[in-house]
PDB file of C-alpha atoms in Angstrom:
ATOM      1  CA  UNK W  59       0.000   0.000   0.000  1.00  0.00           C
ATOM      2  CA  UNK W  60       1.125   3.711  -0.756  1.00  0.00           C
ATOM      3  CA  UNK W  61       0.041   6.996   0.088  1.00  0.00           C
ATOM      4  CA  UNK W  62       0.172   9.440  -2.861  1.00  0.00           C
ATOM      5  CA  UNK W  63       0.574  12.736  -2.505  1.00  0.00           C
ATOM      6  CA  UNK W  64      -0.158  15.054  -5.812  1.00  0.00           C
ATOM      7  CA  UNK W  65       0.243  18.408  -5.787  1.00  0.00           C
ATOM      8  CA  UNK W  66      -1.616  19.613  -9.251  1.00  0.00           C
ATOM      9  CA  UNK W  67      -0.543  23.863 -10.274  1.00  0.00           C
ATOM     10  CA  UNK W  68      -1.384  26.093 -13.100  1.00  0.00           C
ATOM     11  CA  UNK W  69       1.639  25.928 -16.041  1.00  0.00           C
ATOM     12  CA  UNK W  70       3.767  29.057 -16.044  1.00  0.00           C
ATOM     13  CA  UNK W  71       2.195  31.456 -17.892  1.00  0.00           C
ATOM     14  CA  UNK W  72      -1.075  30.836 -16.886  1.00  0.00           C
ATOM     15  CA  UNK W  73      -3.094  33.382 -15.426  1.00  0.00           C
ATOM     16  CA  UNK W  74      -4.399  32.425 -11.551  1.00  0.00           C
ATOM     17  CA  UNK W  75      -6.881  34.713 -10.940  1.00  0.00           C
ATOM     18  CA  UNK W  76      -7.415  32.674  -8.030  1.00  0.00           C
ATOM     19  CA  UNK W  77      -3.908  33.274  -6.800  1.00  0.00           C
ATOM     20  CA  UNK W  78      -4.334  37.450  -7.528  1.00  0.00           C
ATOM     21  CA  UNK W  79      -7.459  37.381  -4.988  1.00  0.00           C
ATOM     22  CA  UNK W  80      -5.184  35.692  -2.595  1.00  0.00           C
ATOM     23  CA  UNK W  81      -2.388  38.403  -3.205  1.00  0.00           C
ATOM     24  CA  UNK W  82      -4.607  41.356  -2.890  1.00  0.00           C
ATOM     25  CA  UNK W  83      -6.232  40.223   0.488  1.00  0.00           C
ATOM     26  CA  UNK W  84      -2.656  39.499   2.153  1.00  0.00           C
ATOM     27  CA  UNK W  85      -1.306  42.615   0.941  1.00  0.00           C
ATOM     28  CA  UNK W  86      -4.727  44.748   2.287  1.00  0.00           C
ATOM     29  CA  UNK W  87      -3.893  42.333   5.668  1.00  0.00           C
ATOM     30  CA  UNK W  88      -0.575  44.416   5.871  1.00  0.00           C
ATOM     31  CA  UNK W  89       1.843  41.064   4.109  1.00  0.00           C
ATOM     32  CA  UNK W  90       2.793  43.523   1.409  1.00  0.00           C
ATOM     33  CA  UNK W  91       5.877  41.604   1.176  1.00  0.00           C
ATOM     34  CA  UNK W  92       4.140  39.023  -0.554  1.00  0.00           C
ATOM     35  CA  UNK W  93       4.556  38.160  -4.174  1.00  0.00           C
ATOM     36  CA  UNK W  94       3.769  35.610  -6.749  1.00  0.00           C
ATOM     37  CA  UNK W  95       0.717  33.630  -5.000  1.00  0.00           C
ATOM     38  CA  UNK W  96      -0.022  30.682  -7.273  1.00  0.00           C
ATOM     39  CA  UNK W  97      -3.058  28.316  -6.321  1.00  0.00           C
ATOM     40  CA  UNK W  98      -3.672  24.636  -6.937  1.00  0.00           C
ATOM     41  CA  UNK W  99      -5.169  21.298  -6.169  1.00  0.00           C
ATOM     42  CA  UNK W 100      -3.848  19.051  -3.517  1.00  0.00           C
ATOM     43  CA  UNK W 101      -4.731  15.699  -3.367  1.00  0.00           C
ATOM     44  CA  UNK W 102      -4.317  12.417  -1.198  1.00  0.00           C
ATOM     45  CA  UNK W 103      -4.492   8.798  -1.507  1.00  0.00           C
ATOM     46  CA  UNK W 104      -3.999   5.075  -1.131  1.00  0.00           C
ATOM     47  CA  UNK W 105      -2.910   3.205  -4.195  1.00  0.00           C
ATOM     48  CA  UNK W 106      -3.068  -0.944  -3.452  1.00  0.00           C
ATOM     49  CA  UNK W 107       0.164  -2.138  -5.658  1.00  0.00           C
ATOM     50  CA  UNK W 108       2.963  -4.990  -6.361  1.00  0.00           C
ATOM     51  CA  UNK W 109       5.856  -2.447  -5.691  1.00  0.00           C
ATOM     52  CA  UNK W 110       6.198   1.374  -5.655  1.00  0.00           C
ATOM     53  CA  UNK W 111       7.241   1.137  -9.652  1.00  0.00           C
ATOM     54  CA  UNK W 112       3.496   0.208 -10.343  1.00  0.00           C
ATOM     55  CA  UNK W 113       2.100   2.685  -7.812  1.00  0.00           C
ATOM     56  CA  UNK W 114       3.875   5.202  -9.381  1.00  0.00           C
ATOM     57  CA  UNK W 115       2.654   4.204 -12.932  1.00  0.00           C
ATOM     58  CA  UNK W 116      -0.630   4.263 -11.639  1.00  0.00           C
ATOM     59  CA  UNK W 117      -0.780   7.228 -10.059  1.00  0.00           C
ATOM     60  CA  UNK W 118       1.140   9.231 -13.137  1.00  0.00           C
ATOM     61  CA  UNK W 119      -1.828   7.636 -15.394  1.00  0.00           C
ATOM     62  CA  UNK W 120      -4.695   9.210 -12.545  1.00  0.00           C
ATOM     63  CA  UNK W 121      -2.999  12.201 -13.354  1.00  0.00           C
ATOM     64  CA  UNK W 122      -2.990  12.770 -16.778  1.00  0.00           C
ATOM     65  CA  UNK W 123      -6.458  10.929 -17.190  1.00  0.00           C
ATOM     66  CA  UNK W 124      -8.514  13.100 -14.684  1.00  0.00           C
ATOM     67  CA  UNK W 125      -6.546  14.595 -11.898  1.00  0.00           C
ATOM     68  CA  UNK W 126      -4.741  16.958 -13.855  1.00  0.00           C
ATOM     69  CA  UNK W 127      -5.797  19.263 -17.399  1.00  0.00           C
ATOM     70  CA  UNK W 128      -2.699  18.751 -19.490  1.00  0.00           C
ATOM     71  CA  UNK W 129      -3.843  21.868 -21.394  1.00  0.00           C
ATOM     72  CA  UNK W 130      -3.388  24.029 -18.297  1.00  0.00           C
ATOM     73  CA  UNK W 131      -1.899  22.457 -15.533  1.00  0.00           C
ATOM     74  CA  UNK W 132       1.420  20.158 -14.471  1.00  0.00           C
ATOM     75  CA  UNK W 133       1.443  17.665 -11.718  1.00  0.00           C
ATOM     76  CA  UNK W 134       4.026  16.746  -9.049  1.00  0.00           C
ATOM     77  CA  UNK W 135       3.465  14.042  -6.839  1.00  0.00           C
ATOM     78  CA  UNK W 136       5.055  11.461  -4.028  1.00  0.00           C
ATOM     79  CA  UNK W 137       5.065   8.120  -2.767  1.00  0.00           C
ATOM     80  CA  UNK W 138       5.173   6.776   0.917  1.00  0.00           C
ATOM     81  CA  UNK W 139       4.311   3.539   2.638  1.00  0.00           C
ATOM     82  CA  UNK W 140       1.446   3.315   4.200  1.00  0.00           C
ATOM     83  CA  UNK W 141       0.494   0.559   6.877  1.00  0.00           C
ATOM     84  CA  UNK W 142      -2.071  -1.735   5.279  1.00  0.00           C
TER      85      UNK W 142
ATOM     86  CA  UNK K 291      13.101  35.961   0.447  1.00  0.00           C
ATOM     87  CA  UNK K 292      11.410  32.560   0.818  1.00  0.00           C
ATOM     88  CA  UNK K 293       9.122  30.517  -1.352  1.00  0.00           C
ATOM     89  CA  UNK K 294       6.588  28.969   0.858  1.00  0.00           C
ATOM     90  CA  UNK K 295       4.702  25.593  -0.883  1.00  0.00           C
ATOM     91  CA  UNK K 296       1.394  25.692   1.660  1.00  0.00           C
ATOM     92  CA  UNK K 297      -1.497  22.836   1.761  1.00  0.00           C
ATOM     93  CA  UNK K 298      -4.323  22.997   3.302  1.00  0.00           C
ATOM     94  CA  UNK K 299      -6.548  20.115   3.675  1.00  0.00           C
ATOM     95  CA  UNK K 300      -9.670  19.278   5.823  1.00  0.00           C
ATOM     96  CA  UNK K 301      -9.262  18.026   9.122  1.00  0.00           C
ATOM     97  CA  UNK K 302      -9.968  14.295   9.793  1.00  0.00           C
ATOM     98  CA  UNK K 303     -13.699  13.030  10.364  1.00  0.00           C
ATOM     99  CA  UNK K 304     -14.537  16.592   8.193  1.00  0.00           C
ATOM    100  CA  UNK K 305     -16.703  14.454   5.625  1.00  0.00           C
ATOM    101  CA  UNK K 306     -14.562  14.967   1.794  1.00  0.00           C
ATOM    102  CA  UNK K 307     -17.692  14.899  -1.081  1.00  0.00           C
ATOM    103  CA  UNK K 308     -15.247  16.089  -3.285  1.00  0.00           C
ATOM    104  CA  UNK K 309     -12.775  13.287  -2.378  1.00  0.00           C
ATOM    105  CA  UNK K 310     -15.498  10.609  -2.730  1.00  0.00           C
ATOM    106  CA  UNK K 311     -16.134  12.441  -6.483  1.00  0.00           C
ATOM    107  CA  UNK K 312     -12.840  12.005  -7.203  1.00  0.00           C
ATOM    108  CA  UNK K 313     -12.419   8.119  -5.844  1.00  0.00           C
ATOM    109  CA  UNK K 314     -15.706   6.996  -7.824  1.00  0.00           C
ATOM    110  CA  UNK K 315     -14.712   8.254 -11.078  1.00  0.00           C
ATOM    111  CA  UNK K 316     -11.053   6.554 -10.615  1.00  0.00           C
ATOM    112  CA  UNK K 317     -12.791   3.499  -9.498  1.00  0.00           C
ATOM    113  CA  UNK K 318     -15.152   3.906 -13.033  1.00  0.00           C
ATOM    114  CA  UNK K 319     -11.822   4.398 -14.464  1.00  0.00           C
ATOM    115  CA  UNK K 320     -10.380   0.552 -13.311  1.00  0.00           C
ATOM    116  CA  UNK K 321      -8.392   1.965 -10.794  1.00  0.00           C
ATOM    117  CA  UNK K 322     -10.119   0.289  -8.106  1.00  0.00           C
ATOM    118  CA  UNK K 323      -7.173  -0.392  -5.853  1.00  0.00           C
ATOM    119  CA  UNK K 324      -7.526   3.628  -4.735  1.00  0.00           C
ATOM    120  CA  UNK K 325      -8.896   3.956  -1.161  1.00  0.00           C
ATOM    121  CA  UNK K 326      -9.262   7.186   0.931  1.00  0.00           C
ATOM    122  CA  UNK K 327      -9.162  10.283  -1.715  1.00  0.00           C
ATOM    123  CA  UNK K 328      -8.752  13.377  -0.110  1.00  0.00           C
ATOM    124  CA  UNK K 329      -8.588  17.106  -1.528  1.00  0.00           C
ATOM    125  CA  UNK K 330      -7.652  20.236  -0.454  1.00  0.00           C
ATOM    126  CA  UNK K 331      -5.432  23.155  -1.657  1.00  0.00           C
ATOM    127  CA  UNK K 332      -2.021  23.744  -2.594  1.00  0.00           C
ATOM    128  CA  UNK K 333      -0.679  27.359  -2.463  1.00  0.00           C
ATOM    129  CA  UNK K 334       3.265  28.646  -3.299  1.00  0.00           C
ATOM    130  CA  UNK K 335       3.764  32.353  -2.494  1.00  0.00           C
ATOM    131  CA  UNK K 336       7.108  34.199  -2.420  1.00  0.00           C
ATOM    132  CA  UNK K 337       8.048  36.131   1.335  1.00  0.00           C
ATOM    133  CA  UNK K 338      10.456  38.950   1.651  1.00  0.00           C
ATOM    134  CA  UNK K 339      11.464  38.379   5.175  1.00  0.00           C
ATOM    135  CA  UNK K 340      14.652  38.920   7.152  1.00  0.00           C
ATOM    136  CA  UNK K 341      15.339  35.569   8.152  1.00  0.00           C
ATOM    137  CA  UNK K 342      13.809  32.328   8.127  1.00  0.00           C
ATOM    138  CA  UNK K 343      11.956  32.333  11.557  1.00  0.00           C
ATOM    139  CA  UNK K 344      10.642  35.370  10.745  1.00  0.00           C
ATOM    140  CA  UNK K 345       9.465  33.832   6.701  1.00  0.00           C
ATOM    141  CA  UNK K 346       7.868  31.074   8.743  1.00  0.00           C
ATOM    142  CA  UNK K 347       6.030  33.134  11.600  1.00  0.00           C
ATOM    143  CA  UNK K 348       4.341  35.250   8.896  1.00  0.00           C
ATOM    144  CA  UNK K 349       3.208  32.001   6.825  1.00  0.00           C
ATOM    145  CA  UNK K 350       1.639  30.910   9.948  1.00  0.00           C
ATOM    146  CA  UNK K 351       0.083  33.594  10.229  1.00  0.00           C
ATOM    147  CA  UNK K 352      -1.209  34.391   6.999  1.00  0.00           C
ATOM    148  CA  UNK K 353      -2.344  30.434   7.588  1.00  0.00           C
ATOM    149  CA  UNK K 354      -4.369  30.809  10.603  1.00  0.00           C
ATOM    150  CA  UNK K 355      -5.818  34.426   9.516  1.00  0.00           C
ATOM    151  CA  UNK K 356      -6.900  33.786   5.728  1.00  0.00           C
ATOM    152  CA  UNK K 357      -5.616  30.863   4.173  1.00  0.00           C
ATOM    153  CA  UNK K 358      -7.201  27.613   5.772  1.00  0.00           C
ATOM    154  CA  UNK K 359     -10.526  27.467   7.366  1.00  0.00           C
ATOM    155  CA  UNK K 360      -9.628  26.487  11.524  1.00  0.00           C
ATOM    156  CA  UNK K 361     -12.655  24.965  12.131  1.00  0.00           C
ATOM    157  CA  UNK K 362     -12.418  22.441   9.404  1.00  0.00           C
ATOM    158  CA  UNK K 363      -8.910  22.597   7.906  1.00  0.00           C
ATOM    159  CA  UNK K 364      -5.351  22.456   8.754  1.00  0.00           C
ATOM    160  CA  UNK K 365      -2.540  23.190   7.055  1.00  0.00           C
ATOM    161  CA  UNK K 366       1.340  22.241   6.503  1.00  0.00           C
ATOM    162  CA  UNK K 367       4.052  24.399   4.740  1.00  0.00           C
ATOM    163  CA  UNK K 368       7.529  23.995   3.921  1.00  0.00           C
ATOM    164  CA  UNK K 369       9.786  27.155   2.643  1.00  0.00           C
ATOM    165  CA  UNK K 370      13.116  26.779   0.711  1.00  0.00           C
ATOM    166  CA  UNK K 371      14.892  30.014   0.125  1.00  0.00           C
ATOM    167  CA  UNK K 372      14.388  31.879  -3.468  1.00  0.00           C
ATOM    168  CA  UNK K 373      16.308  33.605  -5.935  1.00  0.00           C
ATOM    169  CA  UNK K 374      15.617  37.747  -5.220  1.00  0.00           C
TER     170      UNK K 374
END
């Protein structure tokens, strides 16, 4: 058993409107030495597998089938043991 | 200046519909060795701060103040230093 953790963000370049909101409401909450807020998905789970090689296939495949827009975002992700 | 990488996910017991969304449609997708989806947010943000204690008291901050919900999230954060 492994416990995935994906961490899904925009591609450079990519306006984050999101991440703008984010920037305006810690600068008006005095942090105006905050810059470049970017916003994404987070996600967690348990992946049953032989080894962490198939995990890891398996969870790269999540990702580019549904976790993750390969239009607009990237994905990161990574693998621990998890007690069964 | 610091890049903090922030996420924010919902405390345990908090019910997760999204994560349950997420862990039916990979189950519809054959991957039905995934157990236990959950989702939150994942946030990078650039500090100007003197030090590093003083980076990671204002993430907290910012954390506890606007970033995750108390009542039903918590959060985790790591900060690696950044190119000015």
């Amino acid at each position: 058993m492994y416990r995935a953790r994906i961490r899904v963000t925009l591609k450079k370049g990519v306006l984050d409107p999101q991440g703008n909101t984010v920037e305006k409401s810690l600068h008006a909450m005095e942090y105006t030495n905050v810059t470049d807020v970017r916003i994404g998905k987070y996600m967690e789970l348990t992946v049953a597998a032989d080894n962490r090689e198939s995990a890891e296939q398996q969870v790269k495949e999540m990702c580019q089938r549904l976790l993750a827009n390969p239009v607009i975002e990237e994905f990161t992700f990574d693998l621990a043991e998890a007690k069964s």
